[in-house]
PDB file of C-alpha atoms in Angstrom:
ATOM      1  CA  MET A   7     -60.840  27.179  -9.965  1.00  0.00           C
ATOM      2  CA  PHE A   8     -63.143  25.946  -7.258  1.00  0.00           C
ATOM      3  CA  ALA A   9     -64.935  27.533  -4.335  1.00  0.00           C
ATOM      4  CA  TYR A  10     -62.918  28.055  -1.182  1.00  0.00           C
ATOM      5  CA  ASP A  11     -65.244  26.443   1.318  1.00  0.00           C
ATOM      6  CA  ASP A  12     -65.187  23.936   4.164  1.00  0.00           C
ATOM      7  CA  THR A  13     -64.420  21.100   1.748  1.00  0.00           C
ATOM      8  CA  SER A  14     -61.515  22.743  -0.072  1.00  0.00           C
ATOM      9  CA  ARG A  15     -60.090  24.757   2.851  1.00  0.00           C
ATOM     10  CA  ALA A  16     -58.210  21.844   4.445  1.00  0.00           C
ATOM     11  CA  LEU A  17     -56.725  20.798   1.104  1.00  0.00           C
ATOM     12  CA  ILE A  18     -55.511  24.313   0.282  1.00  0.00           C
ATOM     13  CA  LEU A  19     -54.266  25.123   3.771  1.00  0.00           C
ATOM     14  CA  SER A  20     -52.258  21.902   3.871  1.00  0.00           C
ATOM     15  CA  PHE A  21     -50.644  22.925   0.582  1.00  0.00           C
ATOM     16  CA  LYS A  22     -50.079  26.500   1.732  1.00  0.00           C
ATOM     17  CA  HIS A  23     -48.894  25.991   5.310  1.00  0.00           C
ATOM     18  CA  ALA A  24     -48.190  22.309   5.952  1.00  0.00           C
ATOM     19  CA  ASP A  25     -45.584  21.475   3.310  1.00  0.00           C
ATOM     20  CA  GLN A  26     -47.963  19.377   1.222  1.00  0.00           C
ATOM     21  CA  THR A  27     -46.230  20.627  -1.915  1.00  0.00           C
ATOM     22  CA  HIS A  28     -46.627  17.273  -3.671  1.00  0.00           C
ATOM     23  CA  GLN A  29     -50.161  18.472  -4.521  1.00  0.00           C
ATOM     24  CA  ALA A  30     -48.840  21.113  -6.944  1.00  0.00           C
ATOM     25  CA  PRO A  31     -48.858  18.937 -10.114  1.00  0.00           C
ATOM     26  CA  ALA A  32     -52.518  17.970  -9.611  1.00  0.00           C
ATOM     27  CA  PHE A  33     -53.395  21.590  -8.886  1.00  0.00           C
ATOM     28  CA  GLY A  34     -51.539  22.586 -12.067  1.00  0.00           C
ATOM     29  CA  GLN A  35     -53.760  20.223 -14.055  1.00  0.00           C
ATOM     30  CA  TRP A  36     -56.874  21.711 -12.427  1.00  0.00           C
ATOM     31  CA  LEU A  37     -55.702  25.220 -13.231  1.00  0.00           C
ATOM     32  CA  ALA A  38     -55.008  24.252 -16.858  1.00  0.00           C
ATOM     33  CA  ARG A  39     -58.546  22.942 -17.248  1.00  0.00           C
ATOM     34  CA  ALA A  40     -60.164  25.862 -15.446  1.00  0.00           C
ATOM     35  CA  GLY A  41     -58.133  28.460 -17.340  1.00  0.00           C
ATOM     36  CA  ALA A  42     -58.240  26.870 -20.787  1.00  0.00           C
ATOM     37  CA  ALA A  43     -59.879  29.962 -22.319  1.00  0.00           C
ATOM     38  CA  LEU A  44     -57.070  32.203 -21.043  1.00  0.00           C
ATOM     39  CA  ILE A  45     -54.093  30.012 -21.845  1.00  0.00           C
ATOM     40  CA  ALA A  46     -53.935  30.180 -25.647  1.00  0.00           C
ATOM     41  CA  ASP A  47     -53.167  33.907 -25.635  1.00  0.00           C
ATOM     42  CA  THR A  48     -50.810  33.855 -22.649  1.00  0.00           C
ATOM     43  CA  ASP A  49     -47.180  34.809 -23.219  1.00  0.00           C
ATOM     44  CA  LEU A  50     -45.974  34.362 -19.671  1.00  0.00           C
ATOM     45  CA  VAL A  51     -47.191  32.835 -16.391  1.00  0.00           C
ATOM     46  CA  VAL A  52     -46.385  34.960 -13.325  1.00  0.00           C
ATOM     47  CA  PRO A  53     -47.030  34.008  -9.678  1.00  0.00           C
ATOM     48  CA  VAL A  54     -48.009  36.487  -6.983  1.00  0.00           C
ATOM     49  CA  PRO A  55     -44.816  36.913  -4.945  1.00  0.00           C
ATOM     50  CA  LEU A  56     -44.303  36.616  -1.217  1.00  0.00           C
ATOM     51  CA  HIS A  57     -42.253  39.129   0.731  1.00  0.00           C
ATOM     52  CA  ARG A  58     -38.764  37.750   1.377  1.00  0.00           C
ATOM     53  CA  TRP A  59     -39.387  37.367   5.128  1.00  0.00           C
ATOM     54  CA  ARG A  60     -42.611  35.439   4.593  1.00  0.00           C
ATOM     55  CA  LEU A  61     -40.827  33.293   2.017  1.00  0.00           C
ATOM     56  CA  PHE A  62     -38.020  32.667   4.520  1.00  0.00           C
ATOM     57  CA  THR A  63     -40.557  31.631   7.186  1.00  0.00           C
ATOM     58  CA  ARG A  64     -42.724  29.483   4.897  1.00  0.00           C
ATOM     59  CA  ARG A  65     -39.778  28.150   2.820  1.00  0.00           C
ATOM     60  CA  TYR A  66     -41.735  28.200  -0.449  1.00  0.00           C
ATOM     61  CA  ASN A  67     -44.155  30.356  -2.375  1.00  0.00           C
ATOM     62  CA  GLN A  68     -47.308  28.348  -3.002  1.00  0.00           C
ATOM     63  CA  ALA A  69     -48.318  30.633  -5.892  1.00  0.00           C
ATOM     64  CA  ALA A  70     -44.957  29.979  -7.553  1.00  0.00           C
ATOM     65  CA  LEU A  71     -45.392  26.212  -7.147  1.00  0.00           C
ATOM     66  CA  LEU A  72     -48.817  26.528  -8.794  1.00  0.00           C
ATOM     67  CA  ALA A  73     -47.405  28.691 -11.597  1.00  0.00           C
ATOM     68  CA  PHE A  74     -44.589  26.224 -12.338  1.00  0.00           C
ATOM     69  CA  ALA A  75     -47.001  23.264 -12.293  1.00  0.00           C
ATOM     70  CA  LEU A  76     -49.347  25.137 -14.622  1.00  0.00           C
ATOM     71  CA  GLY A  77     -46.487  26.228 -16.886  1.00  0.00           C
ATOM     72  CA  ARG A  78     -45.345  22.612 -17.268  1.00  0.00           C
ATOM     73  CA  GLU A  79     -48.891  21.520 -18.001  1.00  0.00           C
ATOM     74  CA  ILE A  80     -49.557  24.175 -20.673  1.00  0.00           C
ATOM     75  CA  GLN A  81     -45.957  24.482 -21.933  1.00  0.00           C
ATOM     76  CA  LYS A  82     -45.718  28.215 -21.271  1.00  0.00           C
ATOM     77  CA  PRO A  83     -42.778  30.022 -19.656  1.00  0.00           C
ATOM     78  CA  VAL A  84     -42.998  31.003 -15.993  1.00  0.00           C
ATOM     79  CA  ALA A  85     -41.370  34.148 -14.613  1.00  0.00           C
ATOM     80  CA  ALA A  86     -41.275  33.713 -10.844  1.00  0.00           C
ATOM     81  CA  ASP A  87     -38.856  36.631 -10.545  1.00  0.00           C
ATOM     82  CA  LEU A  88     -40.847  39.195 -12.546  1.00  0.00           C
ATOM     83  CA  LEU A  89     -42.807  40.682  -9.664  1.00  0.00           C
ATOM     84  CA  GLN A  90     -41.414  41.431  -6.254  1.00  0.00           C
ATOM     85  CA  ARG A  91     -43.236  42.191  -3.052  1.00  0.00           C
ATOM     86  CA  HIS A  92     -40.880  44.903  -1.872  1.00  0.00           C
ATOM     87  CA  ARG A  93     -42.983  46.043   1.068  1.00  0.00           C
ATOM     88  CA  ARG A  94     -43.912  43.686   3.874  1.00  0.00           C
ATOM     89  CA  THR A  95     -47.678  43.496   4.404  1.00  0.00           C
ATOM     90  CA  ARG A  96     -49.857  42.129   7.167  1.00  0.00           C
ATOM     91  CA  SER A  97     -51.590  38.815   6.660  1.00  0.00           C
ATOM     92  CA  GLN A  98     -54.926  39.547   5.007  1.00  0.00           C
ATOM     93  CA  GLY A  99     -56.841  36.691   6.587  1.00  0.00           C
ATOM     94  CA  HIS A 100     -59.233  38.778   8.653  1.00  0.00           C
ATOM     95  CA  LEU A 101     -59.097  42.158   6.911  1.00  0.00           C
ATOM     96  CA  SER A 102     -62.029  43.867   5.206  1.00  0.00           C
ATOM     97  CA  ARG A 103     -61.918  44.587   1.463  1.00  0.00           C
ATOM     98  CA  THR A 104     -60.957  48.224   2.108  1.00  0.00           C
ATOM     99  CA  ALA A 105     -58.237  47.213   4.560  1.00  0.00           C
ATOM    100  CA  ARG A 106     -56.902  44.623   2.092  1.00  0.00           C
ATOM    101  CA  ILE A 107     -56.664  47.226  -0.665  1.00  0.00           C
ATOM    102  CA  ARG A 108     -54.769  49.604   1.624  1.00  0.00           C
ATOM    103  CA  ASN A 109     -52.578  46.759   2.873  1.00  0.00           C
ATOM    104  CA  VAL A 110     -51.259  45.814  -0.580  1.00  0.00           C
ATOM    105  CA  GLU A 111     -51.201  49.285  -2.132  1.00  0.00           C
ATOM    106  CA  GLY A 112     -47.668  49.956  -3.350  1.00  0.00           C
ATOM    107  CA  ALA A 113     -46.404  46.586  -2.113  1.00  0.00           C
ATOM    108  CA  PHE A 114     -45.467  45.191  -5.544  1.00  0.00           C
ATOM    109  CA  ALA A 115     -43.035  46.194  -8.266  1.00  0.00           C
ATOM    110  CA  VAL A 116     -41.737  44.803 -11.539  1.00  0.00           C
ATOM    111  CA  ARG A 117     -38.068  43.908 -11.235  1.00  0.00           C
ATOM    112  CA  GLU A 118     -35.799  46.102 -13.306  1.00  0.00           C
ATOM    113  CA  ALA A 119     -34.507  43.147 -15.362  1.00  0.00           C
ATOM    114  CA  TRP A 120     -38.036  42.628 -16.734  1.00  0.00           C
ATOM    115  CA  ARG A 121     -38.983  46.241 -17.517  1.00  0.00           C
ATOM    116  CA  GLU A 122     -37.847  46.206 -21.169  1.00  0.00           C
ATOM    117  CA  ARG A 123     -39.176  42.703 -21.907  1.00  0.00           C
ATOM    118  CA  LEU A 124     -42.676  43.158 -20.488  1.00  0.00           C
ATOM    119  CA  ASN A 125     -43.917  45.565 -23.132  1.00  0.00           C
ATOM    120  CA  GLY A 126     -46.952  44.158 -24.998  1.00  0.00           C
ATOM    121  CA  MET A 127     -46.931  40.800 -23.203  1.00  0.00           C
ATOM    122  CA  ARG A 128     -50.077  38.964 -22.148  1.00  0.00           C
ATOM    123  CA  ILE A 129     -49.599  37.822 -18.572  1.00  0.00           C
ATOM    124  CA  LEU A 130     -51.401  35.061 -16.704  1.00  0.00           C
ATOM    125  CA  LEU A 131     -51.137  35.954 -13.017  1.00  0.00           C
ATOM    126  CA  VAL A 132     -51.427  32.954 -10.660  1.00  0.00           C
ATOM    127  CA  ASP A 133     -52.352  32.886  -6.983  1.00  0.00           C
ATOM    128  CA  ASP A 134     -53.705  30.300  -4.577  1.00  0.00           C
ATOM    129  CA  VAL A 135     -56.863  31.876  -3.122  1.00  0.00           C
ATOM    130  CA  GLN A 136     -58.776  34.957  -4.207  1.00  0.00           C
ATOM    131  CA  THR A 137     -60.883  36.551  -1.502  1.00  0.00           C
ATOM    132  CA  THR A 138     -61.577  40.181  -2.427  1.00  0.00           C
ATOM    133  CA  GLY A 139     -59.172  40.384  -5.357  1.00  0.00           C
ATOM    134  CA  ALA A 140     -57.142  43.195  -3.768  1.00  0.00           C
ATOM    135  CA  THR A 141     -53.789  41.430  -4.177  1.00  0.00           C
ATOM    136  CA  VAL A 142     -54.237  40.349  -7.791  1.00  0.00           C
ATOM    137  CA  GLU A 143     -55.734  43.736  -8.699  1.00  0.00           C
ATOM    138  CA  GLU A 144     -52.658  45.506  -7.317  1.00  0.00           C
ATOM    139  CA  CYS A 145     -50.321  43.093  -9.116  1.00  0.00           C
ATOM    140  CA  ALA A 146     -52.248  43.541 -12.379  1.00  0.00           C
ATOM    141  CA  ARG A 147     -52.109  47.331 -12.027  1.00  0.00           C
ATOM    142  CA  VAL A 148     -48.315  47.204 -11.579  1.00  0.00           C
ATOM    143  CA  LEU A 149     -47.892  44.843 -14.548  1.00  0.00           C
ATOM    144  CA  LYS A 150     -50.060  46.993 -16.836  1.00  0.00           C
ATOM    145  CA  ARG A 151     -48.248  50.159 -15.792  1.00  0.00           C
ATOM    146  CA  ALA A 152     -44.966  48.417 -16.687  1.00  0.00           C
ATOM    147  CA  GLY A 153     -46.189  47.646 -20.206  1.00  0.00           C
ATOM    148  CA  ALA A 154     -48.133  44.370 -20.136  1.00  0.00           C
ATOM    149  CA  SER A 155     -50.886  44.561 -22.739  1.00  0.00           C
ATOM    150  CA  GLU A 156     -53.208  42.283 -20.799  1.00  0.00           C
ATOM    151  CA  VAL A 157     -53.265  40.586 -17.408  1.00  0.00           C
ATOM    152  CA  ASP A 158     -55.565  37.655 -16.735  1.00  0.00           C
ATOM    153  CA  VAL A 159     -55.855  36.050 -13.311  1.00  0.00           C
ATOM    154  CA  LEU A 160     -56.134  32.379 -12.452  1.00  0.00           C
ATOM    155  CA  THR A 161     -56.479  31.195  -8.863  1.00  0.00           C
ATOM    156  CA  LEU A 162     -56.826  27.747  -7.401  1.00  0.00           C
ATOM    157  CA  ALA A 163     -59.859  28.749  -5.330  1.00  0.00           C
ATOM    158  CA  ARG A 164     -62.106  31.705  -4.809  1.00  0.00           C
ATOM    159  CA  VAL A 165     -63.975  32.731  -1.700  1.00  0.00           C
ATOM    160  CA  ILE A 166     -67.648  32.951  -2.584  1.00  0.00           C
ATOM    161  CA  ARG A 167     -69.558  35.335  -0.388  1.00  0.00           C
ATOM    162  CA  PRO A 168     -73.227  34.514   0.224  1.00  0.00           C
ATOM    163  CA  GLN A 169     -75.725  36.868  -1.436  1.00  0.00           C
ATOM    164  CA  SER A 170     -77.287  39.267   1.059  1.00  0.00           C
TER     165      SER A 170
END
């Protein structure tokens, strides 16, 4: 994971919004190195899902591309269909932490097909950028409630807020 700053922003945004999906394998290698301490105990790699309309508009889920690249790198199974974003949410780009939490509250669910298999599993949740953590916290809460024994989070970049 690296800092989401002026240097990395263009690289990540081109991957996320400009169809530069060929970057996924390199990002998967970066994630494998950054998350080495988490990987040994991981049973399953799970990407943060997009709502179906956002997926339709964007044509791909960047978190899923990262998860598959990471899964290939670390030889762990990826379950891109485990979580679903069943409620459409606003883009979180300019929302406060409180607004982000409210925005994603109740937006995710574990698909019925996974409910029985999730019990006791250690999940590695993958996303592209972590700003406040609201999205991954909500996903982790849903996964734990559905029976996951542990949920670790690995993101490509993290927004670092300056100390006040």
